[in-house]
């Protein structure tokens, strides 16, 4: 009877374990292929082209070596008979592992843990649920004190998943622990996941996406170069500043000496460079802190800022925004850095804005993650308060709004943006490409991709995404993309599955030859674009500048990000998913309507043609056949209809061939007949009704659906499938546009056999 | 009734009305017995013709607090141009408006009049008794549609339940209605005995019967003065249980209350749980929390830390969490154990009703429809005698010292919980959450008589059923109700189990922040969603039409083909025809 004294979530009491990395699962066809290969000659194959059951390109043999050298004791590849899971070679298989989810600690699941070269996989045999954890996503692993059931291993992920595995034998636990420690943060950048990742289930080529965004196109969109701004070749080989892109735009009036001087005066040579030009000529430039120490000044830098000020004929003032609190800037002077001396810069206004440093942010996020474990309302709220996270987000938005507003009012600012273009998917991607990737952000250190100083890790990019989310909450209709888009972006910045966010700046990425060796996230995302669309985006009705409301009441906790893996805590029905499906269904039906209209037109035409033919023929027949009566009453019956049809035929100026019945005519009509026979199958190829999302509990592959799993409709049968089962797209015969549409495997076979 | 003597000055020119988030109105102030009317001075006649001039009507009964801020020089009221005397009106719909009056004597007259008119206690002066709707023809009379004999018609038709008129003259229980649904095996005499055992005579009555037969009952707690055992009360409860079955008593009062519960020896078939919602000695505890919440919400200039700490210390979200949690436990007892449950707490007029009504929304798909929600509120709150008149006499802006212990905000808490359920199941509700805000407003002040005074007895005395109009009659008019529908509604027959994790709850900003934070996107989004869903339906029916047309044409064509074949066959056998070619 005790169980009812506490309300726990009844519906999903086996919740929490149903999240999956859907992007790199292997399709059943492939599994079959590889298992055949593997059973043939495992040993040989393993040496040549397979690593842990996955094929790999020859050029990363060194990675294989590295894994073997580092993990040999655990691996014992050649001594033992290898085990497989989804045909991925398993380094370690541990049975009887208890998985405890952080929110529902009473609810534990016993299952098997598989450790592979890339993932940690937990399988719950009863619920048929798998939990996949990408090693690259692991933020930290903690061995907790021995308990009566075994030794617990707490794993916290960069995706805010946090699970505890209780492993019965201490020694096994230690093995898993040491292996994971080695795998989750490689020492060498060449060992990152993206260099091994080969797109398995997708039709995605390595080159796709790398050339989607070109820096010069982005500047062209802003109409740069122009009379005030020009491209400088001085950073062609990254001489001026190695963390900037090779193309930087500066005022036309600035000469070499000024550039060099200003660059030398700025930390890491990051001189003021144009990043955004508003149509009203106000601009946003960015730079690093000056190496001013307590008293140093630099005439060239002062001149540089004056020239920037002059590029905007509409305003006499330039704002210099220091995003740090003033006190931090002052403290940095002791290190020979600091801030500009106001006296030396004419017509320039300096503003300090209170965005705290990376260390404060890291500590704050740590506390925020722990708030999710609070079970009482007041505990949750006070933990949220003491984390200070929302405060930081608010000050970030505040700063951005300050700058955006200044630019909007026509004042140039040296340092994000109010351009509606950036609220589209493409625009947002190019914004990231420009401001984060080209101009350098220490992704490797801030995200902890490699083994580095833990003090360098900080959630700066996460904060940027959250700021965008906060604005999205206030103006849903202003963004082309949705929350899922931001989440995917966040996860892949951390996963290192794609080369896009590897390295810290343009130069690094060229040196690493990422565009040849790895896949681009933009290419992957382009293939999944329909999942990221905001169904209520209204491009026409949005103002140029969004004025975010920065009242503390409006800054919310981002449940979709930080509590993502507590599947029990999210809304059980999602309006935006419904609308997304609605939108797709509408476009499917619309395409079908076009096709039907065309067919109806054709058929009307055909009928009137053959009716006329019949008429004409019967007339000839009557003329020629003396004394022979046409005995078929049907003619009379049809004649009535024919007159109607003929009138419909007036639209078509096709004239009937007077030369009555001929073989050529017959063949035409045969061809049409074939088309007409297809009408039924054409009609059947487009689902009239789509299954309601609520009724979908499990995919046909018996994978249970969880809240956050993407459920995809098959456009042909209207049933719902998980991403693993709906990996094919094909044009449907019943649709006018003949664009490839997502279909399930059964329908794929049906469509391909009908129309060879 | 004559109010003329209360209105010291009927009309003043050139006043300024300051509002939140909106431009001030410069114009004329008129005082009537029911309303304060401020109308914008017409700048030009064309404006007036276009209907551009704004007017604001405020019911006196909507005023929660009046603050006076005259312009003083040496504590003397002074008439200085540009420096008006302010009357700050804080309304029960959470709005705050300021009247700025230039002349001192006007200011004194207006403030005295408003103070008198807004503090009338006699229920006969309620506006609902004076309001004459423009639409005289309603499709139905909202006072009759949810009568217990209609609502429980299925139960009455069964052998187990009957209508009792024991309370016809309201002397068994003042706050219950005249007709009550009771188990057939219990006599009226037993009901009277049970009522004597329980506080305020509120003996156990039915709230809901689940499809599996589990019954949800509500009552007040046993009377603290009667320590004796009451066999009739035990029988009344025990007749709900089948053989070998146990029932549950959920006590919603906090530890501070020194109520004597049922003696466990005498109620051996019942298992008792204490699940307090708030630890309050009086219903005004709910209002205290609500008041702190609104105070925090109105302060948009504070820091993030201060906002969060005030939100936390208001305790409102904790109340929401506790209410949902307790409702879920009850629902679990009923749906999963198949056990009957009695919910009580104190007088059984506040937290009890929150729990019993939430349980029904969770379990019963009907109560998630517009009409079902109306029926639920009518049954569980109005007929069950939640004293709206007393509880809502004061609201969050009243000063905490002057707050009556009988004031409260439990109905608001209930609405908030429904909003939370809606947030988690946005497709399972037929109504749009805006209806909850409408209900919130009408429960405080209204031209309709649904929420006035405390119970049926008082309504009968005042002849409210004939002299006022029902809110339901108004809401159910076709042109009104269509705006209250959720276009994304997909009827959901299953139980909706919500998440009660703290992270799952949200602040009801559409209500609490509506005059503080500008939000014009709700309406836009609603329209957008509506048009998307209707276009899907349209396309679907168009496809159906075209498919039919196409298959008809195909049939016709096939027939023609057959004709042609017959014809061809005829001709191939015809030498004459061949020769002609």
Coordinates of C-alpha atoms in Angstrom, one line a residue, chain B residues 146-538:
Chain B
X146 CA -25.9 21.5 -14.5
X147 CA -28.5 20.5 -11.9
X148 CA -27.4 17.5 -9.9
X149 CA -30.3 15.3 -11.2
X150 CA -28.9 15.9 -14.7
X151 CA -25.3 15.6 -13.9
X152 CA -25.7 12.4 -12.1
X153 CA -28.6 11.0 -14.2
X154 CA -26.7 7.8 -14.9
X155 CA -26.1 7.1 -11.2
X156 CA -29.7 7.8 -10.3
X157 CA -30.8 5.4 -13.0
X158 CA -28.7 2.7 -11.2
X159 CA -29.8 0.8 -8.1
X160 CA -27.2 2.3 -5.9
X161 CA -27.9 6.0 -5.7
X162 CA -30.9 8.2 -5.1
X163 CA -31.7 11.9 -4.9
X164 CA -32.3 13.0 -1.3
X165 CA -34.2 16.1 -0.4
X166 CA -33.2 16.0 3.2
X167 CA -31.5 19.4 2.8
X168 CA -34.4 21.0 1.0
X169 CA -34.7 23.8 3.5
X170 CA -30.9 24.0 4.0
X171 CA -31.1 23.2 7.7
X172 CA -29.1 20.0 7.6
X173 CA -26.2 21.8 5.8
X174 CA -26.3 25.4 4.9
X175 CA -23.6 25.3 2.3
X176 CA -24.9 22.2 0.4
X177 CA -27.6 22.4 -2.2
X178 CA -31.2 21.3 -1.8
X179 CA -30.9 18.2 -3.8
X180 CA -28.2 15.7 -3.0
X181 CA -27.1 12.4 -4.6
X182 CA -26.6 9.8 -1.8
X183 CA -26.3 6.0 -1.7
X184 CA -29.6 4.3 -1.8
X185 CA -28.8 2.2 1.3
X186 CA -28.5 5.2 3.5
X187 CA -31.6 6.8 5.0
X188 CA -32.2 10.5 5.3
X189 CA -32.0 10.0 9.1
X190 CA -28.5 8.6 8.8
X191 CA -27.5 11.6 6.7
X192 CA -28.7 13.9 9.4
X193 CA -26.7 12.0 12.0
X194 CA -23.6 12.1 9.8
X195 CA -24.1 15.8 9.3
X196 CA -24.1 16.3 13.0
X197 CA -20.8 14.4 13.3
X198 CA -19.1 16.6 10.7
X199 CA -18.0 20.3 10.7
X200 CA -20.7 22.7 9.4
X201 CA -22.8 19.7 8.6
X202 CA -20.9 18.9 5.5
X203 CA -21.4 15.1 5.5
X204 CA -19.7 12.9 2.7
X205 CA -21.2 13.5 -0.7
X206 CA -20.3 12.2 -4.1
X207 CA -18.0 14.1 -6.4
X208 CA -17.3 11.5 -9.1
X209 CA -17.7 7.9 -9.9
X210 CA -14.9 6.5 -12.1
X211 CA -15.8 4.0 -14.8
X212 CA -14.3 1.1 -12.7
X213 CA -16.8 1.9 -10.0
X214 CA -14.4 3.7 -7.6
X215 CA -16.2 6.6 -6.0
X216 CA -14.7 10.0 -5.0
X217 CA -16.3 11.6 -2.0
X218 CA -15.8 14.9 -0.3
X219 CA -16.8 16.1 3.1
X220 CA -15.6 18.3 6.0
X221 CA -13.6 16.9 8.9
X222 CA -15.3 15.4 11.9
X223 CA -16.6 18.1 14.2
X224 CA -13.9 18.8 16.8
X225 CA -16.6 19.1 19.5
X226 CA -18.1 15.7 18.9
X227 CA -15.8 13.1 20.2
X228 CA -18.3 10.3 20.0
X229 CA -18.4 7.7 17.4
X230 CA -21.0 8.2 14.6
X231 CA -22.2 4.9 13.2
X232 CA -24.3 6.6 10.5
X233 CA -21.1 8.3 9.1
X234 CA -19.3 5.0 9.1
X235 CA -22.2 3.2 7.4
X236 CA -22.3 6.0 4.8
X237 CA -18.7 5.5 3.9
X238 CA -18.6 1.7 4.2
X239 CA -21.5 1.2 1.8
X240 CA -19.1 2.5 -0.9
X241 CA -16.8 -0.4 -0.4
X242 CA -17.2 -3.9 -1.9
X243 CA -16.2 -7.0 -0.1
X244 CA -12.5 -7.2 0.9
X245 CA -11.9 -3.8 -0.4
X246 CA -10.2 -0.9 1.4
X247 CA -10.9 2.7 0.9
X248 CA -8.7 5.7 1.4
X249 CA -9.2 8.9 3.3
X250 CA -7.0 11.8 2.1
X251 CA -6.7 14.5 4.6
X252 CA -5.6 17.8 3.0
X253 CA -5.2 19.9 6.1
X254 CA -1.8 20.8 7.4
X255 CA -0.4 19.9 10.8
X256 CA -1.3 23.3 12.3
X257 CA -4.9 22.4 12.4
X258 CA -6.0 20.7 15.5
X259 CA -8.8 18.8 14.0
X260 CA -9.7 15.4 15.2
X261 CA -9.7 13.0 12.4
X262 CA -11.8 9.8 12.1
X263 CA -10.8 7.3 14.7
X264 CA -9.0 4.5 12.9
X265 CA -10.5 1.8 15.1
X266 CA -14.0 2.8 13.9
X267 CA -13.0 3.2 10.3
X268 CA -11.0 0.0 10.0
X269 CA -11.8 -0.4 6.3
X270 CA -10.2 3.0 5.5
X271 CA -6.6 3.9 5.3
X272 CA -5.7 7.4 6.0
X273 CA -3.1 9.6 4.4
X274 CA -2.2 13.2 5.4
X275 CA -1.3 15.2 2.3
X276 CA -1.4 18.8 3.2
X277 CA -1.6 21.3 0.4
X278 CA -0.7 24.4 2.4
X279 CA 0.0 24.5 6.1
X280 CA -2.7 27.1 6.8
X281 CA -5.0 27.6 9.8
X282 CA -7.3 29.7 7.7
X283 CA -8.3 29.9 4.1
X284 CA -6.6 33.3 3.9
X285 CA -3.3 31.4 3.8
X286 CA -3.9 30.8 0.1
X287 CA -4.5 34.5 -0.4
X288 CA -1.3 35.4 1.5
X289 CA 0.7 33.3 -1.0
X290 CA -1.1 34.6 -4.0
X291 CA -0.6 38.2 -2.8
X292 CA 3.2 37.6 -2.4
X293 CA 3.3 36.1 -5.8
X294 CA 1.6 39.0 -7.5
X295 CA 3.7 41.5 -5.6
X296 CA 6.9 39.7 -6.9
X297 CA 5.4 39.6 -10.5
X298 CA 4.7 43.3 -10.5
X299 CA 8.2 44.2 -9.7
X300 CA 9.9 44.0 -13.1
X301 CA 12.8 46.1 -12.1
X302 CA 14.3 43.8 -9.6
X303 CA 17.4 41.6 -10.1
X304 CA 17.1 38.0 -11.2
X305 CA 18.1 36.7 -7.8
X306 CA 15.6 38.8 -6.0
X307 CA 12.8 37.7 -8.4
X308 CA 13.6 34.1 -7.9
X309 CA 13.9 34.4 -4.2
X310 CA 10.5 36.2 -3.9
X311 CA 8.9 33.7 -6.2
X312 CA 10.2 30.9 -4.0
X313 CA 9.2 32.6 -0.7
X314 CA 5.7 33.3 -2.0
X315 CA 5.2 29.5 -1.8
X316 CA 2.6 29.6 -4.6
X317 CA 4.3 27.2 -6.9
X318 CA 4.7 24.8 -4.0
X319 CA 1.0 25.0 -3.5
X320 CA 0.5 24.2 -7.2
X321 CA 2.9 21.3 -6.9
X322 CA 1.2 19.9 -3.8
X323 CA -2.3 20.2 -5.2
X324 CA -1.3 18.3 -8.4
X325 CA 0.6 15.8 -6.4
X326 CA -2.3 15.0 -4.0
X327 CA -4.8 14.9 -6.9
X328 CA -2.5 12.4 -8.7
X329 CA -2.4 10.2 -5.6
X330 CA -6.1 10.2 -5.3
X331 CA -6.5 9.5 -9.0
X332 CA -4.0 6.7 -8.6
X333 CA -6.0 5.1 -5.8
X334 CA -9.1 5.2 -7.8
X335 CA -7.8 4.2 -11.3
X336 CA -5.2 1.7 -10.3
X337 CA -6.3 0.3 -7.0
X338 CA -10.0 0.7 -7.9
X339 CA -10.6 2.0 -4.4
X340 CA -13.0 4.6 -3.3
X341 CA -11.5 7.8 -1.8
X342 CA -12.9 10.4 0.7
X343 CA -11.1 13.7 0.5
X344 CA -11.5 16.2 3.3
X345 CA -9.6 19.0 4.9
X346 CA -10.9 21.5 7.4
X347 CA -14.4 22.6 6.3
X348 CA -14.0 20.9 3.0
X349 CA -14.5 24.1 1.1
X350 CA -11.0 24.8 -0.2
X351 CA -8.2 22.4 -0.6
X352 CA -10.7 19.5 -0.7
X353 CA -12.4 21.0 -3.7
X354 CA -9.1 21.7 -5.5
X355 CA -8.2 18.0 -5.1
X356 CA -11.6 16.5 -6.0
X357 CA -12.0 18.7 -9.1
X358 CA -8.4 18.1 -10.3
X359 CA -8.9 14.3 -10.0
X360 CA -11.8 14.6 -12.4
X361 CA -9.8 16.5 -14.9
X362 CA -7.1 13.9 -14.7
X363 CA -9.4 10.9 -14.9
X364 CA -12.4 12.0 -16.8
X365 CA -12.0 13.1 -20.5
X366 CA -15.5 14.8 -20.3
X367 CA -14.3 17.4 -17.9
X368 CA -11.6 18.5 -20.3
X369 CA -14.3 19.9 -22.7
X370 CA -15.7 23.4 -22.4
X371 CA -19.0 22.2 -21.1
X372 CA -17.4 19.6 -18.9
X373 CA -15.3 22.3 -17.3
X374 CA -18.4 24.4 -16.7
X375 CA -20.2 21.4 -15.2
X376 CA -17.2 20.6 -13.0
X377 CA -17.0 24.1 -11.6
X378 CA -20.7 24.3 -11.1
X379 CA -20.8 20.9 -9.3
X380 CA -17.6 20.9 -7.4
X381 CA -17.4 24.6 -6.5
X382 CA -20.7 26.4 -6.8
X383 CA -23.2 23.7 -5.7
X384 CA -20.7 22.3 -3.2
X385 CA -20.8 25.6 -1.5
X386 CA -17.4 27.2 -2.0
X387 CA -18.1 30.6 -0.5
X388 CA -17.1 32.8 -3.5
X389 CA -18.7 35.9 -2.0
X390 CA -16.6 35.7 1.2
X391 CA -13.4 34.3 -0.2
X392 CA -13.2 36.8 -3.1
X393 CA -14.4 39.8 -1.1
X394 CA -10.7 40.7 -0.9
X395 CA -7.9 39.8 -3.2
X396 CA -4.1 40.1 -3.5
X397 CA -3.9 43.9 -3.2
X398 CA -5.7 44.1 0.1
X399 CA -3.4 44.9 3.0
X400 CA -2.4 41.8 4.8
X401 CA -3.4 43.3 8.2
X402 CA -6.9 44.0 7.1
X403 CA -7.3 40.7 5.4
X404 CA -10.2 38.6 6.7
X405 CA -9.4 35.1 7.8
X406 CA -12.2 33.8 5.6
X407 CA -10.7 35.4 2.4
X408 CA -8.9 33.1 0.1
X409 CA -7.6 32.2 -3.3
X410 CA -8.1 28.5 -3.6
X411 CA -10.2 28.8 -6.8
X412 CA -7.3 30.7 -8.4
X413 CA -5.0 27.9 -7.3
X414 CA -7.4 25.4 -8.9
X415 CA -7.3 27.3 -12.2
X416 CA -3.6 27.5 -12.1
X417 CA -3.4 23.7 -11.7
X418 CA -5.7 23.3 -14.7
X419 CA -3.4 25.6 -16.6
X420 CA -0.4 23.3 -15.7
X421 CA -2.3 20.3 -16.9
X422 CA -3.0 22.1 -20.1
X423 CA 0.6 23.0 -20.5
X424 CA 1.5 19.3 -20.3
X425 CA -1.3 18.1 -22.5
X426 CA -2.1 21.0 -24.9
X427 CA -4.0 18.7 -27.3
X428 CA -6.2 17.0 -24.8
X429 CA -8.3 20.0 -23.8
X430 CA -11.3 21.2 -25.8
X431 CA -11.0 24.7 -24.3
X432 CA -8.4 27.3 -24.9
X433 CA -6.6 28.4 -21.6
X434 CA -8.0 31.9 -22.1
X435 CA -11.3 30.6 -20.6
X436 CA -9.5 30.1 -17.3
X437 CA -8.6 33.8 -17.2
X438 CA -12.3 34.6 -18.0
X439 CA -13.3 32.4 -15.1
X440 CA -10.8 34.0 -12.9
X441 CA -12.2 37.5 -13.5
X442 CA -15.8 36.5 -13.2
X443 CA -15.2 34.7 -10.0
X444 CA -14.2 38.1 -8.5
X445 CA -16.7 40.5 -10.1
X446 CA -19.2 39.9 -12.8
X447 CA -22.3 41.1 -14.4
X448 CA -23.5 37.5 -14.2
X449 CA -24.9 35.8 -11.2
X450 CA -23.0 32.5 -11.3
X451 CA -20.3 33.2 -8.8
X452 CA -22.1 35.7 -6.5
X453 CA -22.6 35.1 -2.7
X454 CA -21.7 32.0 -0.8
X455 CA -24.1 29.2 -1.5
X456 CA -27.3 28.0 -2.9
X457 CA -29.3 29.0 0.1
X458 CA -28.2 32.6 -0.2
X459 CA -28.8 32.6 -3.9
X460 CA -32.3 31.4 -3.4
X461 CA -33.0 34.1 -0.8
X462 CA -31.8 36.7 -3.2
X463 CA -33.7 35.1 -6.0
X464 CA -30.5 35.1 -8.0
X465 CA -31.7 32.4 -10.3
X466 CA -34.3 34.6 -11.7
X467 CA -33.0 38.1 -11.1
X468 CA -29.5 37.5 -12.6
X469 CA -28.1 35.9 -15.7
X470 CA -25.9 32.9 -15.6
X471 CA -22.3 33.2 -16.9
X472 CA -22.8 29.8 -18.6
X473 CA -25.7 31.2 -20.7
X474 CA -23.3 33.9 -21.9
X475 CA -20.3 31.7 -22.5
X476 CA -22.3 29.1 -24.4
X477 CA -23.6 31.5 -27.0
X478 CA -22.2 30.3 -30.3
X479 CA -20.3 33.5 -31.1
X480 CA -18.6 33.5 -27.7
X481 CA -17.8 29.8 -27.4
X482 CA -16.1 29.6 -30.8
X483 CA -13.4 31.9 -29.5
X484 CA -12.8 29.7 -26.5
X485 CA -12.0 26.5 -28.3
X486 CA -8.6 25.0 -28.7
X487 CA -8.1 24.4 -32.4
X488 CA -5.5 21.8 -31.8
X489 CA -7.9 19.6 -29.7
X490 CA -7.7 15.9 -30.4
X491 CA -10.2 14.1 -28.0
X492 CA -8.1 12.0 -25.7
X493 CA -10.0 9.3 -23.9
X494 CA -7.2 8.2 -21.6
X495 CA -6.2 9.4 -18.2
X496 CA -3.7 12.2 -18.3
X497 CA -1.0 11.6 -15.7
X498 CA 1.0 14.9 -15.3
X499 CA 4.5 15.3 -14.2
X500 CA 4.8 16.8 -10.8
X501 CA 8.6 17.5 -10.9
X502 CA 9.4 21.1 -10.0
X503 CA 11.0 21.7 -13.4
X504 CA 7.7 20.7 -15.1
X505 CA 5.7 23.6 -13.6
X506 CA 5.6 26.9 -15.2
X507 CA 4.5 30.3 -14.0
X508 CA 1.1 31.2 -15.4
X509 CA 2.5 34.3 -17.0
X510 CA -0.5 34.8 -19.3
X511 CA -2.5 35.7 -16.2
X512 CA 0.0 36.9 -13.6
X513 CA 2.1 39.0 -15.9
X514 CA -0.5 40.2 -18.3
X515 CA -0.5 43.8 -17.2
X516 CA 3.2 43.8 -16.5
X517 CA 4.9 42.2 -19.6
X518 CA 3.6 43.0 -23.0
X519 CA 2.7 39.8 -24.8
X520 CA 0.8 40.2 -28.1
X521 CA 2.0 36.9 -29.6
X522 CA -0.5 34.6 -27.9
X523 CA -3.4 35.8 -30.1
X524 CA -1.2 35.7 -33.2
X525 CA -0.1 32.2 -32.5
X526 CA -3.6 31.1 -31.8
X527 CA -4.8 32.4 -35.1
X528 CA -1.9 30.9 -36.9
X529 CA -2.5 27.5 -35.4
X530 CA -6.2 27.7 -36.2
X531 CA -5.5 28.5 -39.9
X532 CA -2.9 25.7 -40.2
X533 CA -5.3 23.1 -38.8
X534 CA -8.3 24.3 -40.9
X535 CA -6.2 24.3 -44.0
X536 CA -5.2 20.7 -43.4
X537 CA -8.9 19.8 -43.1
X538 CA -9.7 21.7 -46.2

